[in-house]
């Protein structure tokens, strides 16, 4: 009898804990990665199966929540040993927007389970594909940490709310938000993105559905002060345009208030440098 395909329903497009728990069970029971598909609740009408469904039932299955598999394998039951670097690459690869990212990671893990020496093969095609997904995700998390700009809104009988708008290319909001929880622990803030939004009330992080750019507040007095500071600290003698573009890609410019000054500052840099060097 032909084996049944199995679809695993994750909680979100970046559900690393769910993927990891489901993978552990699938690997422990020898499920064929070619027969496993992964999805998440971003389509209308998806009806995942309940937690009581039998993984090995011969009945046709639409989808199974990853949580239903969590108890089917104990820690280490799949017999895998991964380095911290490999775990980080897998986690970041699962945040990429590529549709087949979970299938790729599951396939590599199954292959490595069958051939443990693959964990040392840096040139393996699947592993190189995982690294190729992980690199831009890691970079974008760093860019989000650097390029989020908050604007302050006042609320009656509540602390001020600091709101930022950001447009990530990959599913990084949850992973990147913990940085802001630590750095701005005493503030109430919200980071709005088209994918999902992160909210911090000084105690707990909460994720909500995506927002629109118009939901973020307009420029405020604090932003004008920041522009004045940015212009006054701009050093024309140290300007390196190519390095600046590598660190601040143009696709982020439309959400950064200081970029309205960059063209003018760059144009004036050579003249200012010559003036500074003049005897």
C-alpha positions in Angstrom: 0.0 0.0 0.0 1.3 3.4 -0.9 2.5 5.5 2.1 0.3 8.4 3.1 1.7 11.9 2.8 1.7 13.9 6.1 1.3 17.6 6.5 2.5 19.3 9.7 0.8 22.5 10.8 3.2 24.9 12.5 1.9 27.8 14.7 3.6 30.4 12.6 6.0 30.9 9.6 8.9 31.0 12.1 7.8 28.3 14.5 11.2 26.9 15.3 10.1 25.1 18.6 7.3 23.4 16.8 9.4 22.4 13.8 12.1 21.1 16.2 9.7 19.0 18.3 7.9 17.6 15.3 11.2 16.8 13.6 12.4 14.9 16.6 9.4 12.7 16.5 9.5 12.2 12.8 13.1 11.2 12.8 12.7 8.9 15.8 10.0 7.0 13.9 11.8 7.0 10.6 9.2 9.1 8.7 10.3 9.7 5.1 11.0 13.5 4.6 9.8 13.1 1.0 6.3 12.4 2.3 6.2 15.2 4.8 5.0 18.8 4.1 5.0 21.8 6.4 2.6 24.6 6.5 1.5 27.4 8.8 -1.8 29.3 9.3 -1.4 32.0 6.7 -4.0 30.7 4.3 -7.8 30.9 4.7 -9.7 27.8 5.5 -6.9 25.7 6.8 -8.3 23.1 9.2 -5.5 21.3 11.1 -6.3 18.0 12.7 -6.7 17.7 16.5 -4.0 16.7 18.9 -5.4 13.2 19.3 -4.7 12.0 15.7 -2.5 8.9 15.3 0.7 9.7 13.4 0.6 6.2 11.9 -3.1 6.0 11.0 -3.7 4.8 7.4 -6.7 7.2 7.2 -6.2 10.2 4.8 -4.9 13.2 6.7 -5.1 16.9 5.9 -2.8 18.4 8.5 -1.5 17.7 12.0 -0.4 20.3 14.5 3.3 20.1 15.4 2.2 20.0 19.1 0.6 16.7 18.4 4.0 15.2 17.7 5.8 16.7 20.6 5.2 13.8 23.0 6.1 11.0 20.5 9.9 11.3 21.0 11.9 12.0 24.1 15.0 14.3 24.1 17.8 12.8 22.1 15.6 9.9 20.8 16.5 10.8 17.2 20.2 10.3 18.0 21.4 13.6 16.5 24.3 15.7 17.8 24.5 19.2 16.4 26.9 22.0 17.2 25.7 25.4 18.3 26.6 26.8 14.9 24.5 24.2 13.1 21.5 24.8 15.4 21.7 28.5 14.8 21.9 28.0 11.0 18.9 25.7 11.1 16.9 28.1 13.2 17.7 31.1 11.0 17.0 29.1 7.8 13.6 28.3 9.2 12.9 32.1 9.3 13.7 32.6 5.7 10.8 33.4 3.3 11.6 30.5 1.0 8.6 28.2 0.8 10.6 24.9 1.0 12.8 25.8 4.0 11.3 23.3 6.5 11.4 20.5 3.9 15.1 21.3 3.3 16.0 21.3 7.0 14.0 18.1 7.7 15.7 16.3 4.7 19.2 17.3 5.9 18.5 16.2 9.4 17.1 12.8 8.2 20.2 12.3 6.0 22.5 13.2 8.8 20.7 10.7 11.1 21.3 8.0 8.5 24.9 9.1 7.9 26.3 10.9 11.0 29.5 11.8 9.2 27.5 14.4 7.2 27.6 16.8 10.2 31.3 17.3 9.3 30.7 17.8 5.6 30.6 21.6 5.0 30.3 21.0 1.2 27.1 18.9 1.4 24.6 20.4 -1.0 21.7 20.5 1.5 23.8 22.0 4.2 25.1 24.7 1.8 21.5 25.5 0.9 20.6 25.8 4.6 23.6 28.2 5.1 22.5 30.2 2.1 19.1 30.7 3.7 20.5 31.4 7.1 23.0 34.2 6.1 20.5 36.8 4.9 18.3 36.1 7.9 21.1 36.7 10.3 22.0 39.9 8.5 18.5 41.1 8.6 18.1 40.5 12.3 21.2 42.7 12.8 19.7 45.4 10.4 16.5 45.4 12.4 18.4 46.0 15.6 20.2 48.9 13.9 17.5 50.5 11.8 14.3 50.5 14.0 13.4 54.1 14.8 10.7 54.7 17.5 8.3 57.7 17.5 6.6 58.6 20.8 2.9 58.8 21.2 1.2 60.1 24.4 -1.6 58.2 26.0 -4.0 59.4 28.6 -3.4 57.9 32.1 -0.8 55.5 30.6 2.9 55.6 29.9 4.0 57.0 26.5 4.0 54.4 23.7 7.0 54.3 21.4 6.0 53.0 18.0 8.3 52.0 15.1 7.6 50.8 11.5 9.9 48.2 9.9 9.6 46.1 6.7 11.5 42.8 7.1 12.1 40.6 4.1 12.1 37.4 6.2 10.2 36.1 9.3 12.5 37.7 11.9 10.3 39.8 14.1 9.9 37.3 17.0 13.7 36.5 17.1 14.7 40.2 16.8 12.2 41.5 19.3 14.0 40.1 22.3 16.9 42.5 21.8 14.5 45.4 22.2 12.9 43.8 25.3 16.3 43.9 27.0 17.5 47.3 25.6 14.2 49.2 26.2 13.0 47.2 29.2 11.4 50.2 30.9 9.6 51.6 27.9 6.3 50.6 26.4 6.9 50.1 22.7 5.5 48.5 19.6 7.3 47.5 16.4 4.8 47.3 13.5 5.6 45.2 10.4 3.5 43.9 7.5 4.0 40.3 8.7 3.3 40.7 12.5 3.8 43.2 15.2 5.7 43.0 18.5 4.4 44.8 21.6 6.2 45.3 25.0 4.5 46.6 28.1 7.5 46.5 30.4 6.7 43.0 31.4 5.8 40.7 28.6 6.3 40.5 24.8 3.1 40.0 22.7 2.8 39.3 19.0 -0.2 40.4 17.0 -1.1 40.3 13.2 0.7 42.5 10.7 -0.1 46.3 10.4 0.0 49.0 7.8 2.5 51.8 7.6 -0.2 54.3 8.2 -0.7 52.7 11.6 2.6 54.2 12.7 2.7 57.8 13.9 4.1 60.6 11.8 7.4 62.4 12.5 7.7 64.2 15.9 9.9 66.7 17.7 12.2 64.0 18.9 12.9 63.0 15.3 13.8 66.6 14.5 16.3 66.5 17.4 17.8 63.3 16.2 18.3 64.7 12.7 20.0 67.7 14.1 22.3 65.4 16.1 23.0 63.2 13.1 23.9 66.1 10.9 26.2 67.6 13.6 28.1 64.4 14.1 28.5 63.5 10.4 32.2 63.4 9.7 32.8 64.1 6.0 36.5 63.2 6.2 35.5 59.6 7.2 32.8 59.2 4.5 33.1 55.8 2.6 30.1 55.6 0.4 30.4 51.9 -0.6 30.9 50.8 3.0 27.9 53.0 4.0 25.7 51.3 1.4 26.8 47.8 2.6 25.9 48.7 6.2 22.8 50.6 5.3 21.3 49.1 2.1 19.0 51.4 0.2 15.9 49.3 0.7 15.9 50.4 4.3 16.3 54.1 3.5 12.6 55.0 3.2 12.0 54.1 6.8 15.0 55.9 8.3 14.5 59.6 9.1 18.2 60.4 8.8 18.4 59.3 5.1 16.6 62.6 4.1 19.9 64.2 5.0 22.4 61.7 3.5 22.3 62.9 -0.1 23.0 66.5 0.9 25.7 65.5 3.4 27.4 63.3 0.9 27.4 66.1 -1.7 28.9 68.5 0.7 31.4 66.1 2.1 34.3 66.8 -0.3 33.9 70.6 0.0 33.8 70.3 3.8 36.9 68.0 3.8 38.9 70.4 1.6 37.9 73.2 4.0 39.0 71.2 7.0 42.4 70.4 5.4 43.1 73.9 4.1 46.0 75.7 5.9 
